[in-house]
Backbone as a chain_set.jsonl record, in Angstrom:
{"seq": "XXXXXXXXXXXXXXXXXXXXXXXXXXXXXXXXXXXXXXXXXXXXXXXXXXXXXXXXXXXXXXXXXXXXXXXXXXXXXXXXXXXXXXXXXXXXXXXXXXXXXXXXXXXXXXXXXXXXXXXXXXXXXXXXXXXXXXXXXXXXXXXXXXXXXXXXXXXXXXXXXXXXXXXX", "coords": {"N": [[53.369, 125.552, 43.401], [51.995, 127.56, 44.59], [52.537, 127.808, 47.177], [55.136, 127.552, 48.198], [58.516, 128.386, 49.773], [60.423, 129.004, 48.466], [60.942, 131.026, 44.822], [59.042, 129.926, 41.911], [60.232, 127.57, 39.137], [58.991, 126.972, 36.385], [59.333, 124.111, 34.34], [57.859, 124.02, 31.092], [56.974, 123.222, 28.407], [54.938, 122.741, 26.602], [53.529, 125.274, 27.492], [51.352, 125.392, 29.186], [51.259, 125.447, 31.646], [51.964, 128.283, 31.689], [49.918, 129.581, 30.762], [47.987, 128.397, 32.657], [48.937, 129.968, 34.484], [49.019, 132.967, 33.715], [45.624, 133.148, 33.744], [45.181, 132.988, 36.436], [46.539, 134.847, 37.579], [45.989, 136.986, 36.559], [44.514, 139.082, 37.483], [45.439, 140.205, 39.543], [47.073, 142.389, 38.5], [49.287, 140.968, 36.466], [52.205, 141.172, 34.95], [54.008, 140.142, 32.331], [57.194, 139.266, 31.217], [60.53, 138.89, 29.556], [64.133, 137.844, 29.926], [65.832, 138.709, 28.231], [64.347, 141.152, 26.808], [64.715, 144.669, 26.26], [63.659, 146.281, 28.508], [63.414, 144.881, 30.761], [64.494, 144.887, 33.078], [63.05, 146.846, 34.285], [60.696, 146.292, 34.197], [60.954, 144.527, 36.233], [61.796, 145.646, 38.681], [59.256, 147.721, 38.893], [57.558, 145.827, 39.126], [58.441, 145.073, 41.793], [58.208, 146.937, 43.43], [55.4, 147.616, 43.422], [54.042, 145.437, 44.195], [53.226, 143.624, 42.5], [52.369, 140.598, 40.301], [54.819, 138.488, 38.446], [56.004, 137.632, 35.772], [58.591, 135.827, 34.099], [59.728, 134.581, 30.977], [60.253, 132.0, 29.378], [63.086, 130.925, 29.744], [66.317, 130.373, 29.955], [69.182, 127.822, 30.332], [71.138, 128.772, 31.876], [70.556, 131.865, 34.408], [70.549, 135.413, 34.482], [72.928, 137.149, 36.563], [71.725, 139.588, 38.102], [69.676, 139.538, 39.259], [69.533, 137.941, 41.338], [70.14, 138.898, 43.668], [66.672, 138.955, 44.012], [65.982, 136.64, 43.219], [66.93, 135.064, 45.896], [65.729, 136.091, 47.724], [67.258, 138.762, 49.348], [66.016, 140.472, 51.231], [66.254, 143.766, 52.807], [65.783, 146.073, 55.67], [64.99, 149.294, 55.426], [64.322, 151.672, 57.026], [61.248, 151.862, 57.874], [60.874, 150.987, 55.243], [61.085, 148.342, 52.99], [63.592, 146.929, 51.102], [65.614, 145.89, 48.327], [68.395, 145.066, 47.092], [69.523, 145.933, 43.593], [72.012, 145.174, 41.822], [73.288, 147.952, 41.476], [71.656, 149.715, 42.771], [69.193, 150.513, 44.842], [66.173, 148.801, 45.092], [62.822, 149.243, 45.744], [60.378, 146.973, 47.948], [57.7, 145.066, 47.928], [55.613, 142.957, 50.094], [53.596, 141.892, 48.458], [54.811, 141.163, 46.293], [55.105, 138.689, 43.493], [57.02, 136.308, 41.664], [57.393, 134.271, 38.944], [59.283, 132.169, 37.179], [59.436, 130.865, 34.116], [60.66, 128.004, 31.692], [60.449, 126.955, 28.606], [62.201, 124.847, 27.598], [62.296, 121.272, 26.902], [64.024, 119.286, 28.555], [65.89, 120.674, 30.715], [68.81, 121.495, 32.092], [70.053, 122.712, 34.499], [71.816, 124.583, 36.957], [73.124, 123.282, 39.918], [73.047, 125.109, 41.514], [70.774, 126.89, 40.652], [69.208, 125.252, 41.26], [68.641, 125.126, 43.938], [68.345, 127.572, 44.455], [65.274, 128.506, 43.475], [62.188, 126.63, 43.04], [61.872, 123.913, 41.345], [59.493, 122.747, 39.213], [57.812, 120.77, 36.991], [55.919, 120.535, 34.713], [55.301, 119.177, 32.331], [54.03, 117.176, 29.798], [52.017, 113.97, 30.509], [51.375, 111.125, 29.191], [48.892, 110.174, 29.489], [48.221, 112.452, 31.177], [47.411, 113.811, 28.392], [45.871, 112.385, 27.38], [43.496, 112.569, 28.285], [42.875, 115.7, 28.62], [42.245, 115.402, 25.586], [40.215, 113.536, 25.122], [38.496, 115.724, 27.035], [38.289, 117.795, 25.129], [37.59, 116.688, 23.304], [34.715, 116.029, 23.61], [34.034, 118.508, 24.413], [33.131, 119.499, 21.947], [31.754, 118.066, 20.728], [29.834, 117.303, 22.412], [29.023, 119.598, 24.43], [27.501, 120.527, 26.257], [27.64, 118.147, 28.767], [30.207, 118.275, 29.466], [30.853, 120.843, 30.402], [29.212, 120.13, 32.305], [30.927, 118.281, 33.583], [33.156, 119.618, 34.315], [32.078, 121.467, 36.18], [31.959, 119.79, 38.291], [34.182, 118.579, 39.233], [35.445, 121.291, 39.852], [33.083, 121.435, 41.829], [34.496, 119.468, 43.705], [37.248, 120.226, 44.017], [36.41, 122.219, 45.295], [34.719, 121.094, 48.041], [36.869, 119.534, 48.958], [38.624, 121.217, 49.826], [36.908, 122.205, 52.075], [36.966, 119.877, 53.615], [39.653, 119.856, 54.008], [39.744, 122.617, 55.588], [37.784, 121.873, 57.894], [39.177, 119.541, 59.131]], "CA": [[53.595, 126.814, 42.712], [52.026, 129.154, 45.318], [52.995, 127.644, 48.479], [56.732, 127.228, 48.271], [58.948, 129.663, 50.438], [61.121, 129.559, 46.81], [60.084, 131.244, 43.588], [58.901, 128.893, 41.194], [60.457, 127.945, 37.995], [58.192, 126.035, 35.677], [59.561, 123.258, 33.072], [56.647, 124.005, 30.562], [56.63, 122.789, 26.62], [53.564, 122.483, 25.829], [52.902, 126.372, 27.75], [49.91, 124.741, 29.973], [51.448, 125.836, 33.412], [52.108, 129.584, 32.037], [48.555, 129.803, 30.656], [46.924, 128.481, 33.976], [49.508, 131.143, 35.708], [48.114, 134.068, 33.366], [44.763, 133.001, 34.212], [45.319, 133.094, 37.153], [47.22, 136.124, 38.167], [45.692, 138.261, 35.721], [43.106, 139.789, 38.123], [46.592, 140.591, 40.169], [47.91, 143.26, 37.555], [50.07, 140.592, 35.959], [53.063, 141.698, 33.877], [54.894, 139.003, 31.241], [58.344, 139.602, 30.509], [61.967, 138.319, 29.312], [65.308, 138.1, 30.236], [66.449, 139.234, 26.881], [63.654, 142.197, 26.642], [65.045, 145.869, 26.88], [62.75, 146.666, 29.312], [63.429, 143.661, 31.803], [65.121, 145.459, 34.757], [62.217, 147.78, 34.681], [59.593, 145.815, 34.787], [61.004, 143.709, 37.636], [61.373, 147.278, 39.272], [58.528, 147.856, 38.987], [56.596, 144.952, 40.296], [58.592, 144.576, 42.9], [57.232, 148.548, 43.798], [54.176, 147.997, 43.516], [53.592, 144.634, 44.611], [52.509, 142.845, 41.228], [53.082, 139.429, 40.395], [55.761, 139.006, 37.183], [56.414, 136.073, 35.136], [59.954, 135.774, 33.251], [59.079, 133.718, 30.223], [61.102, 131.608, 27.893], [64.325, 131.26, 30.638], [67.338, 129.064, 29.245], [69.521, 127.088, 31.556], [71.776, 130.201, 32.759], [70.056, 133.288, 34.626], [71.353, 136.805, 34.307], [73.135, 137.326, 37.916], [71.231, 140.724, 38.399], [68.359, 138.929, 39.383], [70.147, 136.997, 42.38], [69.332, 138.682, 44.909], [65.413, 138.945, 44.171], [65.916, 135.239, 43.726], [67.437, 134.657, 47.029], [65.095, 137.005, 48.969], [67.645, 139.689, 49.872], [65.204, 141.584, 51.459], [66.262, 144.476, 53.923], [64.945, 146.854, 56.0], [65.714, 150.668, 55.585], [63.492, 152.83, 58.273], [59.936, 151.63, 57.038], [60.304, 150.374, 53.575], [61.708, 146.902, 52.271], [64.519, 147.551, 49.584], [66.009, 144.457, 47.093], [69.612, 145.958, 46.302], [69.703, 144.848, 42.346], [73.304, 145.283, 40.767], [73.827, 149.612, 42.112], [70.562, 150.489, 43.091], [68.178, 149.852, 45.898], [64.505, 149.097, 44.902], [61.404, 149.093, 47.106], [59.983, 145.672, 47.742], [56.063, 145.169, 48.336], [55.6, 141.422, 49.919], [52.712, 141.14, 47.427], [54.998, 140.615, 45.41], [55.399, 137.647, 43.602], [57.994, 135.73, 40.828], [57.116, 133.281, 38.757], [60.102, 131.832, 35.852], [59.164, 129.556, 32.724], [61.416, 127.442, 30.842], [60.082, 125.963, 27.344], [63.098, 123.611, 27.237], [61.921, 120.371, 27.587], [64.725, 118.496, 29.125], [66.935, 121.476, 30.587], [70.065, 121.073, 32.905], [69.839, 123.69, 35.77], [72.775, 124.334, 37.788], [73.067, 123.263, 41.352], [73.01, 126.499, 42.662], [69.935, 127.818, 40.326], [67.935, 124.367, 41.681], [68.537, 125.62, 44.908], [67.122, 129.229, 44.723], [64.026, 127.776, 43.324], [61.733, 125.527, 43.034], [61.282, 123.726, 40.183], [58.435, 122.008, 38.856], [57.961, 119.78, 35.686], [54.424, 120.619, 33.296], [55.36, 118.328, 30.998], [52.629, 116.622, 29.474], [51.934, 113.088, 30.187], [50.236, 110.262, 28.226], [47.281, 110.026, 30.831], [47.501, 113.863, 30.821], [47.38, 114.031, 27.359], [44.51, 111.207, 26.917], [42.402, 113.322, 29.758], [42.914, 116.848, 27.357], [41.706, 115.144, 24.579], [38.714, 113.379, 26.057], [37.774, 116.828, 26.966], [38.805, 118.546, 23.872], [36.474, 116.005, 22.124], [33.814, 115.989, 24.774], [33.616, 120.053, 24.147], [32.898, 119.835, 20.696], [30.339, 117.057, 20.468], [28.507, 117.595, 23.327], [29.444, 120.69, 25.4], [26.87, 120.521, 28.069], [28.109, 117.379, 29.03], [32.056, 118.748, 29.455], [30.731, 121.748, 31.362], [29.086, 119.571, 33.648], [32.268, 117.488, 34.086], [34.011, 120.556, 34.36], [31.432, 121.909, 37.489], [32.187, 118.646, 39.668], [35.674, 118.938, 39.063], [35.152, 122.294, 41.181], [32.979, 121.277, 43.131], [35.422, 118.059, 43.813], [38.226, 120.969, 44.69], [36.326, 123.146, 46.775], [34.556, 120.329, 48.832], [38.37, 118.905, 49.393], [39.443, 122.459, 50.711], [36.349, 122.413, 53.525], [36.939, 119.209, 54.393], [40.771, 119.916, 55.355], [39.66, 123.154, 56.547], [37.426, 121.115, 59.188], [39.678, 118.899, 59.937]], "C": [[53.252, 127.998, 43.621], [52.438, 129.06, 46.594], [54.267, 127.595, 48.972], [57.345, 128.74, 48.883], [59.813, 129.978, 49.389], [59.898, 130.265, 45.779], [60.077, 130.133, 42.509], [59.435, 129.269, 39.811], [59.558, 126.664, 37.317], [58.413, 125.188, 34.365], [58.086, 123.471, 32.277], [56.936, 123.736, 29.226], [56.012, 123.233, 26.668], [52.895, 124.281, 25.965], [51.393, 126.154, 28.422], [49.867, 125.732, 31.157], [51.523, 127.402, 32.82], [50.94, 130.052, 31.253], [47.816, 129.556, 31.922], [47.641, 129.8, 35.047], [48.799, 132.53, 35.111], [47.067, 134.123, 34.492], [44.365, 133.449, 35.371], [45.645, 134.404, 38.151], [47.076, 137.279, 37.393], [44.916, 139.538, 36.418], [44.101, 140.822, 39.082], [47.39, 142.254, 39.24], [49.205, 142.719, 37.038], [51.34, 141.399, 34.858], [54.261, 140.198, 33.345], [56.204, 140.031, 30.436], [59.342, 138.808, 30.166], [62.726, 138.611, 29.457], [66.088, 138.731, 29.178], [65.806, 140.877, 26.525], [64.665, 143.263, 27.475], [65.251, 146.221, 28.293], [62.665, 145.553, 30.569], [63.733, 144.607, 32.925], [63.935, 146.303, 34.991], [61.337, 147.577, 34.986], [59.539, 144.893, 35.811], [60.959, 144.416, 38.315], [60.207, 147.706, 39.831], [56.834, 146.97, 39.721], [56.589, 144.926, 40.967], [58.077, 146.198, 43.851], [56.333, 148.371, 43.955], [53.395, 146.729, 44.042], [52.606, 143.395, 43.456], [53.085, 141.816, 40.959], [53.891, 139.465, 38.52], [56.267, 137.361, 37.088], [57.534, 136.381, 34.111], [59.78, 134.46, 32.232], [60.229, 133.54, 29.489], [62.794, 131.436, 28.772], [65.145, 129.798, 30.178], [67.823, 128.769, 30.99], [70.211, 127.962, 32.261], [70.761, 131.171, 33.279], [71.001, 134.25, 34.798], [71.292, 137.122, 36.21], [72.396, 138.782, 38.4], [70.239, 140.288, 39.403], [68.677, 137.544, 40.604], [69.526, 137.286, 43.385], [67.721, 138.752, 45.506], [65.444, 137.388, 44.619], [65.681, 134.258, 45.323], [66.607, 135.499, 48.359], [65.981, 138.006, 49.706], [66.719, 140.624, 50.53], [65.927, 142.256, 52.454], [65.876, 145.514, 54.21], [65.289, 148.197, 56.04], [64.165, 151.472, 55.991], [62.499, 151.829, 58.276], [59.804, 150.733, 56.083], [61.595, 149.225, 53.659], [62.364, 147.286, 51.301], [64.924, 145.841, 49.387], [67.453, 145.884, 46.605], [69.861, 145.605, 44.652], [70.753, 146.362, 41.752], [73.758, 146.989, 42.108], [72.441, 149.862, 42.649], [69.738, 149.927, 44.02], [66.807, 150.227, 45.171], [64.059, 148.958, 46.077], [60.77, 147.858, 46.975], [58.721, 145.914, 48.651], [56.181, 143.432, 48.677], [54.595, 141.083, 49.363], [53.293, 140.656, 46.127], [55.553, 138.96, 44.817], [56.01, 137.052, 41.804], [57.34, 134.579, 40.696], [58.173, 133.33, 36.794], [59.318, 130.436, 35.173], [59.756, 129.567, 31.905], [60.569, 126.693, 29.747], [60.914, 124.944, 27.07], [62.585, 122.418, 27.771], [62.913, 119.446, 28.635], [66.048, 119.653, 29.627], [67.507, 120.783, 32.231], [70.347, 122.404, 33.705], [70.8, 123.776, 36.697], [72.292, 124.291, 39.159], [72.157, 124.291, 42.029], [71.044, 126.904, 42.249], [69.224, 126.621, 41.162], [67.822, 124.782, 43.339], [68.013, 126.655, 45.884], [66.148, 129.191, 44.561], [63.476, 126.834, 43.257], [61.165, 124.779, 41.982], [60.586, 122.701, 39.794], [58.486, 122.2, 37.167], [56.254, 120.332, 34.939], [54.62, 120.192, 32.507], [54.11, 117.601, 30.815], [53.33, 114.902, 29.983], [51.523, 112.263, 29.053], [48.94, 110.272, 28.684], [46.963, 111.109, 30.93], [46.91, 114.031, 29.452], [45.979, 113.488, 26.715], [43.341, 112.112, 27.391], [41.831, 114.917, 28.791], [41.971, 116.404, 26.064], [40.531, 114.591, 23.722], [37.985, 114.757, 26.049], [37.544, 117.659, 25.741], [37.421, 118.21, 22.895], [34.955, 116.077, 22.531], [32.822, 118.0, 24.849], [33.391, 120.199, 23.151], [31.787, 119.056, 20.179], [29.562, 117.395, 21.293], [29.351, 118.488, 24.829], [28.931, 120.758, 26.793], [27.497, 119.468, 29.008], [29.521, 117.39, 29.597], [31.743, 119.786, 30.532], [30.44, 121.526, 32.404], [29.876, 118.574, 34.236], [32.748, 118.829, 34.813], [33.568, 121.321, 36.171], [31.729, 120.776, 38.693], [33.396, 118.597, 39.447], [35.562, 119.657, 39.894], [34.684, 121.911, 42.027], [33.594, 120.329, 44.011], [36.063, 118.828, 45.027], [37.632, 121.444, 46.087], [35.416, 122.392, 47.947], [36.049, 119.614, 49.496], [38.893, 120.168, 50.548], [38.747, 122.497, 52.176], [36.732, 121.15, 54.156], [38.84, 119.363, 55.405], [40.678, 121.148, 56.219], [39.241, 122.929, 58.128], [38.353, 120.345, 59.63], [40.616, 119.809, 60.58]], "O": [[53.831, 129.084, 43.61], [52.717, 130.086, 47.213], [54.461, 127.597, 50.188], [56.898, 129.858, 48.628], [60.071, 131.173, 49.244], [58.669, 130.191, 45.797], [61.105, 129.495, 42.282], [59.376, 130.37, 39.263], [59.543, 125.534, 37.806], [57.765, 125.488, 33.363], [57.11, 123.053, 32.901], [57.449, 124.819, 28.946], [56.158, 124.447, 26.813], [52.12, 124.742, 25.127], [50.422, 126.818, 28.061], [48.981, 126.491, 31.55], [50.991, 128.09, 33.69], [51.052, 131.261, 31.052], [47.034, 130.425, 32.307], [47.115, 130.375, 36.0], [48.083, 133.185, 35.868], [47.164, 134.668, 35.591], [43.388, 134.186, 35.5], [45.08, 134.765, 39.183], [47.757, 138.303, 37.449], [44.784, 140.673, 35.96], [43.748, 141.967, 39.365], [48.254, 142.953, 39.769], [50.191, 143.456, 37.004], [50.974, 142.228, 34.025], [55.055, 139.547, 34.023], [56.221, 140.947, 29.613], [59.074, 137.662, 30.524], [62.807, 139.827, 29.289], [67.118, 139.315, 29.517], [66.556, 141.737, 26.064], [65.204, 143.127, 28.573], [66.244, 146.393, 29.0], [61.654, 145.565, 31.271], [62.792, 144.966, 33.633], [63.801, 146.514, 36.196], [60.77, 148.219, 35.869], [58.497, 144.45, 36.293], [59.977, 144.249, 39.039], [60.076, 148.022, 41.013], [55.797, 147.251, 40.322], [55.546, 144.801, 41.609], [57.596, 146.141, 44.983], [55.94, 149.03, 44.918], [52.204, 146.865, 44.323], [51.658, 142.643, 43.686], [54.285, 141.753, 41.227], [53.57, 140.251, 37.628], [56.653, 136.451, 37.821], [57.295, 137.249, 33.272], [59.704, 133.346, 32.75], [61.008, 134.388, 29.054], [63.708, 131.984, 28.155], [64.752, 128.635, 30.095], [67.392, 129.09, 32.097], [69.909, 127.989, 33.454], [69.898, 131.366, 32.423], [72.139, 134.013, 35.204], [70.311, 137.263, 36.94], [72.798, 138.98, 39.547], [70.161, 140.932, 40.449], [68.106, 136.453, 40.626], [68.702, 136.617, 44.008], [67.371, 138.679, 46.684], [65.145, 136.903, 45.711], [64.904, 133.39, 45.722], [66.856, 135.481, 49.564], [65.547, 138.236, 50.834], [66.849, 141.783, 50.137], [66.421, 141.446, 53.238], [65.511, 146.23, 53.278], [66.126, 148.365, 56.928], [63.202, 151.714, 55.263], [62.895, 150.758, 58.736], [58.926, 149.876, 55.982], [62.685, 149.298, 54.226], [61.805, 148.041, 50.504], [64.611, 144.885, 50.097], [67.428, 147.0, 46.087], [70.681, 144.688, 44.596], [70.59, 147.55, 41.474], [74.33, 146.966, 43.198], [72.67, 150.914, 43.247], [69.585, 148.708, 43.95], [66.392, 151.323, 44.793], [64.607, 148.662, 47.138], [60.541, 147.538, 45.808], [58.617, 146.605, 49.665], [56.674, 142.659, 47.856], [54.32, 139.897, 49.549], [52.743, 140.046, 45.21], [56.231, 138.197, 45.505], [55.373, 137.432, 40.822], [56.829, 133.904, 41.59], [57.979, 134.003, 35.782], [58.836, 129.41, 35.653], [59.838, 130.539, 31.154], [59.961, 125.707, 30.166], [60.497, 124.067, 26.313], [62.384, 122.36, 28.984], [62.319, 118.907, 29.569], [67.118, 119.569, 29.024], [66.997, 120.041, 33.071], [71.122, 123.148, 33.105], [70.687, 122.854, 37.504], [71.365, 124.968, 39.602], [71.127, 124.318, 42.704], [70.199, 127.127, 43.116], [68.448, 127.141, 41.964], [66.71, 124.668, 43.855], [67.594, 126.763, 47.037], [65.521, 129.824, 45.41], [64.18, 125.835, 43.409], [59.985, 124.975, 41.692], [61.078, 121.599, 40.036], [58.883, 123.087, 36.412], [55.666, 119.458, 35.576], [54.126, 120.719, 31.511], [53.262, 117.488, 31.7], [54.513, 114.567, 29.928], [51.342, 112.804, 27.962], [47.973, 110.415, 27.936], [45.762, 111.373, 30.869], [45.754, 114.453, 29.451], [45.259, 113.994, 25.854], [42.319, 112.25, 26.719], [40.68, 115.133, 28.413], [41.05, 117.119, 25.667], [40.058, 114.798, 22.604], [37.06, 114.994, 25.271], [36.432, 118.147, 25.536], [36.655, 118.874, 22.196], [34.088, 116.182, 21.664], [31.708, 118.432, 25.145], [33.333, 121.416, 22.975], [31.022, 119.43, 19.29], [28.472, 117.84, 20.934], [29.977, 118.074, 25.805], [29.448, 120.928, 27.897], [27.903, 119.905, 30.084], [29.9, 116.393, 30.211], [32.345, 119.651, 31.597], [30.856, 122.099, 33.41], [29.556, 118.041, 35.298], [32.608, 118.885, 36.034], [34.369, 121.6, 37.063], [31.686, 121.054, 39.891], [33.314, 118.354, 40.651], [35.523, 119.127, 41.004], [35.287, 121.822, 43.097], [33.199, 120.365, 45.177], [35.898, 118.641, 46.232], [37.963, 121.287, 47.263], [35.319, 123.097, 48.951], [36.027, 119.218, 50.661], [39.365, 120.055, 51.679], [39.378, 122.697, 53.215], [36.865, 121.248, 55.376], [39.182, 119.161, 56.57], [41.222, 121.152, 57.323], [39.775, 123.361, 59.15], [38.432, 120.438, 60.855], [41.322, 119.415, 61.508]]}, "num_chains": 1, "name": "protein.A"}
């Protein structure tokens, strides 16, 4: 999801993956929008100005061609500043910025082309995910301390993993 030279689109049901993306990118000056909302062209506009990350929520199997050449990284260079030509108009492009689409369809059919512009990843629930959730779920309600201190070696799991490939 953050490493890909595509923008990510996220198969999500359940809404797991665009809760850990909030979370996540809230500290960023997140903005949540839709392809259907008024106010869409403006607030892609606007991210892409200012360098804010922007999540397109709820995206069926078509996308609205406006939104191609953000997709595709049109970026070019006029004097100084980065422009994104969308439809008649040149915006200003910040490379902080950053795209992130979520589909609720569970089983959707993605054309060629769109699997191509991005990258798309599955959040579907498993069974083994699901078992693991529910463990915890239960684990936080009976005995909390116990979950929190799962929850702390979990981290520290991650961020011991990160020094060790940093050393290597």
């Amino acid at each position: 999801v953050t490493r890909s030279s595509k923008w990510p689109l996220l198969i999500d049901p359940q809404g797991q993956g665009l809760q850990w993306l909030k979370n996540r990118e809230q500290v960023n000056g997140l903005k949540v929008t839709q392809l259907i909302e008024k106010k869409f062209r403006n607030h892609l506009e606007d991210s892409m100005i200012m360098g804010t990350p922007l999540i397109i929520e709820n995206v069926e199997e078509e996308l609205d061609p406006i939104i191609d050449p953000v997709l595709d990284k049109q970026v070019q260079k006029k004097g100084k500043a980065l422009v994104i030509v969308l439809a008649d108009k040149e915006v200003e492009y910040d490379t902080k910025f950053k795209l992130f689409l979520t589909s609720k369809l569970a089983n959707p059919h993605f054309s060629p082309e769109l699997c191509a512009q991005l990258t798309v990843i599955n959040f579907t629930v498993t069974i083994g995910g699901l078992e693991q959730q529910l463990l915890a779920r239960t684990l936080l309600h009976e005995r909390a301390e116990l979950e929190e201190q799962r929850q702390k070696l979990v981290e520290d799991v991650n961020a011991n993993q990160k020094i060790l490939k940093q050393l290597e």
